[in-house]
Tab-separated table of C-alpha atoms in Angstrom:
chain	number	residue	atom	x	y	z
A	1	MET	CA	-20.723	-12.907	-1.785
A	2	LYS	CA	-18.601	-13.510	-4.869
A	3	LYS	CA	-15.718	-11.055	-5.118
A	4	LYS	CA	-15.173	-9.105	-8.325
A	5	TYR	CA	-12.872	-6.257	-7.251
A	6	VAL	CA	-9.490	-6.454	-5.539
A	7	LEU	CA	-7.878	-3.337	-4.088
A	8	PHE	CA	-4.135	-3.709	-3.568
A	9	ASP	CA	-1.817	-1.730	-1.377
A	10	LEU	CA	1.489	-1.072	-3.170
A	11	ASP	CA	4.501	-0.905	-0.819
A	12	GLY	CA	4.941	-4.190	1.014
A	13	THR	CA	2.164	-5.849	-0.981
A	14	LEU	CA	3.013	-5.643	-4.690
A	15	THR	CA	6.587	-4.357	-4.445
A	16	ASP	CA	9.356	-4.459	-1.853
A	17	SER	CA	10.258	-0.776	-1.692
A	18	ARG	CA	12.022	-0.931	1.683
A	19	GLU	CA	15.464	0.120	0.405
A	20	GLY	CA	14.227	3.211	-1.409
A	21	ILE	CA	11.927	4.299	1.399
A	22	VAL	CA	14.539	3.808	4.127
A	23	ASN	CA	17.196	5.630	2.087
A	24	SER	CA	14.767	8.505	1.528
A	25	ILE	CA	13.887	8.660	5.236
A	26	GLU	CA	17.578	8.694	6.210
A	27	TYR	CA	18.195	11.514	3.727
A	28	MET	CA	15.318	13.502	5.212
A	29	LEU	CA	16.305	12.877	8.836
A	30	GLY	CA	19.874	13.893	8.009
A	31	HIS	CA	18.502	17.235	6.859
A	32	TYR	CA	17.311	17.740	10.441
A	33	GLN	CA	20.564	16.368	11.947
A	34	ILE	CA	18.740	13.267	13.190
A	35	THR	CA	20.895	10.149	12.975
A	36	VAL	CA	19.668	6.569	12.738
A	37	LYS	CA	21.936	4.041	14.473
A	38	ASN	CA	20.143	0.983	13.122
A	39	ARG	CA	18.088	1.018	9.929
A	40	ASP	CA	15.758	-1.548	11.475
A	41	GLU	CA	14.523	1.278	13.711
A	42	LEU	CA	12.748	2.644	10.636
A	43	GLN	CA	10.640	-0.499	10.088
A	44	PRO	CA	7.515	1.078	11.686
A	45	TRP	CA	7.759	3.935	9.151
A	46	LEU	CA	7.120	1.574	6.235
A	47	GLY	CA	3.512	1.840	5.149
A	48	PRO	CA	1.819	4.626	7.134
A	49	PRO	CA	1.677	8.191	5.767
A	50	LEU	CA	5.071	9.850	6.307
A	51	LYS	CA	3.603	12.962	7.900
A	52	GLU	CA	2.015	10.839	10.619
A	53	SER	CA	5.294	9.027	11.281
A	54	LEU	CA	7.218	12.301	11.603
A	55	MET	CA	4.710	13.613	14.101
A	56	LYS	CA	4.645	10.324	16.027
A	57	TYR	CA	8.325	9.381	16.129
A	58	CYS	CA	10.070	12.761	15.881
A	59	GLY	CA	7.539	14.973	17.635
A	60	PHE	CA	7.268	17.303	14.635
A	61	ALA	CA	4.401	19.778	14.476
A	62	GLU	CA	2.187	19.364	11.421
A	63	GLY	CA	3.818	22.192	9.474
A	64	LYS	CA	7.331	20.881	10.057
A	65	ALA	CA	6.173	17.354	9.202
A	66	LEU	CA	4.831	18.574	5.857
A	67	GLU	CA	8.178	20.260	5.224
A	68	GLY	CA	9.875	16.959	6.042
A	69	VAL	CA	7.733	15.167	3.478
A	70	ASN	CA	9.000	17.567	0.811
A	71	VAL	CA	12.619	16.926	1.854
A	72	TYR	CA	11.954	13.181	1.661
A	73	ARG	CA	10.651	13.600	-1.886
A	74	GLU	CA	13.894	15.290	-2.983
A	75	TYR	CA	15.654	11.931	-2.694
A	76	PHE	CA	12.721	9.655	-3.389
A	77	ASP	CA	11.636	11.305	-6.642
A	78	ARG	CA	15.206	11.379	-7.940
A	79	GLN	CA	16.449	7.954	-6.891
A	80	GLY	CA	14.551	6.163	-4.139
A	81	ILE	CA	11.458	5.475	-6.227
A	82	PHE	CA	13.363	2.893	-8.280
A	83	GLU	CA	15.269	1.310	-5.362
A	84	ASN	CA	12.482	-1.205	-5.405
A	85	GLN	CA	11.563	-4.670	-6.699
A	86	VAL	CA	8.416	-6.656	-7.440
A	87	TYR	CA	7.794	-9.533	-5.056
A	88	PRO	CA	8.322	-12.929	-6.743
A	89	GLY	CA	5.064	-14.372	-8.024
A	90	ILE	CA	3.132	-11.092	-8.110
A	91	GLU	CA	2.898	-10.727	-11.891
A	92	ASP	CA	1.828	-14.346	-12.371
A	93	MET	CA	-0.857	-13.849	-9.729
A	94	LEU	CA	-2.129	-10.670	-11.400
A	95	LYS	CA	-2.370	-12.489	-14.742
A	96	GLU	CA	-4.363	-15.299	-13.138
A	97	LEU	CA	-6.742	-12.897	-11.409
A	98	LYS	CA	-7.402	-11.001	-14.642
A	99	GLY	CA	-8.095	-14.332	-16.318
A	100	GLN	CA	-10.659	-15.097	-13.613
A	101	GLY	CA	-12.489	-11.867	-14.441
A	102	TYR	CA	-11.363	-9.764	-11.506
A	103	HIS	CA	-11.164	-5.983	-11.706
A	104	LEU	CA	-7.841	-5.012	-10.122
A	105	LEU	CA	-7.315	-1.665	-8.412
A	106	VAL	CA	-4.541	0.013	-6.426
A	107	ALA	CA	-5.218	1.972	-3.233
A	108	THR	CA	-1.979	3.292	-1.736
A	109	SER	CA	-0.934	6.035	0.670
A	110	LYS	CA	1.974	6.715	-1.696
A	111	PRO	CA	1.346	9.785	-3.889
A	112	GLU	CA	-0.696	8.711	-6.879
A	113	THR	CA	1.821	10.105	-9.358
A	114	ALA	CA	4.600	8.046	-7.751
A	115	ALA	CA	2.459	4.895	-7.691
A	116	VAL	CA	1.793	5.198	-11.414
A	117	ARG	CA	5.532	5.705	-12.094
A	118	VAL	CA	6.468	2.606	-10.091
A	119	LEU	CA	3.882	0.355	-11.723
A	120	GLU	CA	4.721	1.618	-15.206
A	121	HIS	CA	8.441	1.112	-14.517
A	122	PHE	CA	7.846	-2.542	-13.652
A	123	GLY	CA	5.363	-3.121	-16.480
A	124	LEU	CA	2.463	-3.786	-14.113
A	125	ALA	CA	0.263	-0.737	-14.699
A	126	GLY	CA	-1.707	-2.459	-17.458
A	127	TYR	CA	-3.141	-5.023	-15.061
A	128	PHE	CA	-5.059	-2.389	-13.117
A	129	ASP	CA	-8.358	-0.745	-13.958
A	130	TYR	CA	-7.502	2.144	-11.659
A	131	ILE	CA	-4.440	3.287	-9.699
A	132	GLY	CA	-5.387	5.529	-6.791
A	133	GLY	CA	-3.163	7.135	-4.192
A	134	ALA	CA	-2.544	10.139	-2.002
A	135	THR	CA	-2.513	13.713	-3.239
A	136	LEU	CA	0.642	15.827	-3.114
A	137	ASP	CA	-1.158	18.588	-1.194
A	138	ASP	CA	-2.014	16.218	1.680
A	139	SER	CA	-5.772	16.567	1.122
A	140	ARG	CA	-6.083	12.788	0.629
A	141	VAL	CA	-3.522	10.673	2.448
A	142	LYS	CA	-5.226	8.433	5.032
A	143	LYS	CA	-5.880	4.908	3.815
A	144	GLY	CA	-9.608	5.031	4.459
A	145	ASP	CA	-9.890	8.160	2.314
A	146	VAL	CA	-7.821	6.627	-0.492
A	147	ILE	CA	-9.957	3.470	-0.517
A	148	ARG	CA	-13.139	5.558	-0.584
A	149	TYR	CA	-11.732	7.565	-3.492
A	150	VAL	CA	-10.829	4.440	-5.486
A	151	LEU	CA	-14.247	2.868	-4.933
A	152	ALA	CA	-15.926	6.104	-6.037
A	153	ALA	CA	-13.769	6.196	-9.174
A	154	CYS	CA	-15.099	2.724	-10.064
A	155	LYS	CA	-18.772	3.561	-9.833
A	156	GLU	CA	-19.920	0.023	-10.617
A	157	ALA	CA	-17.935	-1.451	-7.707
A	158	LYS	CA	-20.053	-2.596	-4.775
A	159	ARG	CA	-18.392	-2.803	-1.374
A	160	GLU	CA	-19.669	-6.314	-0.722
A	161	GLN	CA	-18.006	-7.441	-3.970
A	162	ALA	CA	-14.623	-5.908	-3.098
A	163	VAL	CA	-11.707	-7.045	-0.950
A	164	MET	CA	-8.639	-5.106	0.213
A	165	VAL	CA	-5.152	-6.623	0.241
A	166	GLY	CA	-2.439	-5.025	2.381
A	167	ASP	CA	0.437	-5.579	4.783
A	168	ARG	CA	-0.045	-3.043	7.605
A	169	GLU	CA	-2.684	-2.212	10.186
A	170	HIS	CA	-3.682	1.018	8.447
A	171	ASP	CA	-4.639	-1.037	5.370
A	172	VAL	CA	-6.954	-3.114	7.537
A	173	GLN	CA	-8.389	-0.128	9.373
A	174	GLY	CA	-8.996	1.821	6.159
A	175	ALA	CA	-10.747	-1.150	4.585
A	176	LYS	CA	-12.951	-1.697	7.619
A	177	GLU	CA	-13.934	1.996	7.561
A	178	ASN	CA	-15.293	1.311	4.083
A	179	GLY	CA	-16.989	-1.985	4.883
A	180	LEU	CA	-14.529	-4.201	3.005
A	181	GLU	CA	-13.156	-7.626	3.829
A	182	VAL	CA	-9.376	-7.619	4.232
A	183	ILE	CA	-6.590	-10.025	3.350
A	184	GLY	CA	-3.379	-9.360	5.271
A	185	VAL	CA	-0.139	-10.459	3.586
A	186	LEU	CA	2.630	-11.739	5.840
A	187	TYR	CA	5.478	-11.279	3.349
A	188	GLY	CA	5.341	-7.475	3.677
A	189	TYR	CA	6.243	-5.098	6.506
A	190	GLY	CA	3.610	-5.895	9.121
A	191	SER	CA	3.717	-8.787	11.572
A	192	ARG	CA	1.117	-11.509	11.981
A	193	GLU	CA	0.205	-10.010	15.353
A	194	GLU	CA	-0.273	-6.519	13.924
A	195	LEU	CA	-2.519	-7.691	11.105
A	196	ALA	CA	-4.540	-10.060	13.284
A	197	GLU	CA	-5.104	-7.493	16.019
A	198	ALA	CA	-6.171	-4.909	13.423
A	199	GLY	CA	-8.934	-7.272	12.292
A	200	SER	CA	-7.762	-8.948	9.078
A	201	ASP	CA	-10.329	-11.443	7.822
A	202	TYR	CA	-7.638	-13.619	6.238
A	203	LEU	CA	-3.841	-13.932	6.438
A	204	VAL	CA	-1.642	-15.356	3.674
A	205	GLU	CA	2.050	-16.219	3.594
A	206	SER	CA	2.880	-15.603	-0.076
A	207	PRO	CA	1.617	-14.180	-3.376
A	208	LYS	CA	0.888	-17.771	-4.445
A	209	ASP	CA	-1.330	-18.304	-1.398
A	210	LEU	CA	-2.969	-14.935	-2.029
A	211	GLY	CA	-3.836	-15.973	-5.579
A	212	LYS	CA	-5.336	-19.250	-4.360
A	213	LEU	CA	-7.498	-17.492	-1.781
A	214	LEU	CA	-8.741	-14.893	-4.261
A	215	GLY	CA	-9.480	-17.692	-6.720
A	216	LYS	CA	-11.776	-19.284	-4.145
A	217	MET	CA	-13.456	-15.932	-3.500
A	218	ALA	CA	-14.162	-15.543	-7.209
A	219	ASP	CA	-15.929	-18.917	-7.176
A	220	ARG	CA	-18.150	-18.190	-4.184
A	221	GLY	CA	-21.888	-17.995	-4.776
A	222	GLU	CA	-23.669	-14.710	-5.270
């Protein structure tokens, strides 16, 4: 079916926020006297909800993990949020998609308030009909829940007319939970193997290739 709605992940899909996220994680881990010998060790932390990563990689109980998230935000909200850059070609692609009649949405596990700040900072917020993200109280953080929330906010959006774009396995899994097709981007933080094994319907190498694929989807028959 012809696609009319595109849901975008933010980190690793629209912007390269690796520096700010890694700096914020190092700040937080330092608070707990945990040292990182090689920053590349933090690559798996990019994308998934931070609480889950703290529980998985540091063995934190849920309460301590939530505390860690707040420590992370001390650095991120002050400085890390803007240690970030838009991937080359993203804004041109967004312009083209709007010109093709697409409704563009954001569905990110980043707190919604932070997502809005980032997109406004880079002058991209105006391209999106809705920017949806996680809540600060942790009541909505998993990708499937965020996607469901964004679709509900756009009442006219039908699942069969929507496609999710993301760079990590949790983007794919969350989309599949909601019955959406998924485009995995290979210029972000996830590998080809990760995205393929998670069940991506399509894989693209660049924002330019992403725009071409979405252009074809907009032209498909009803």
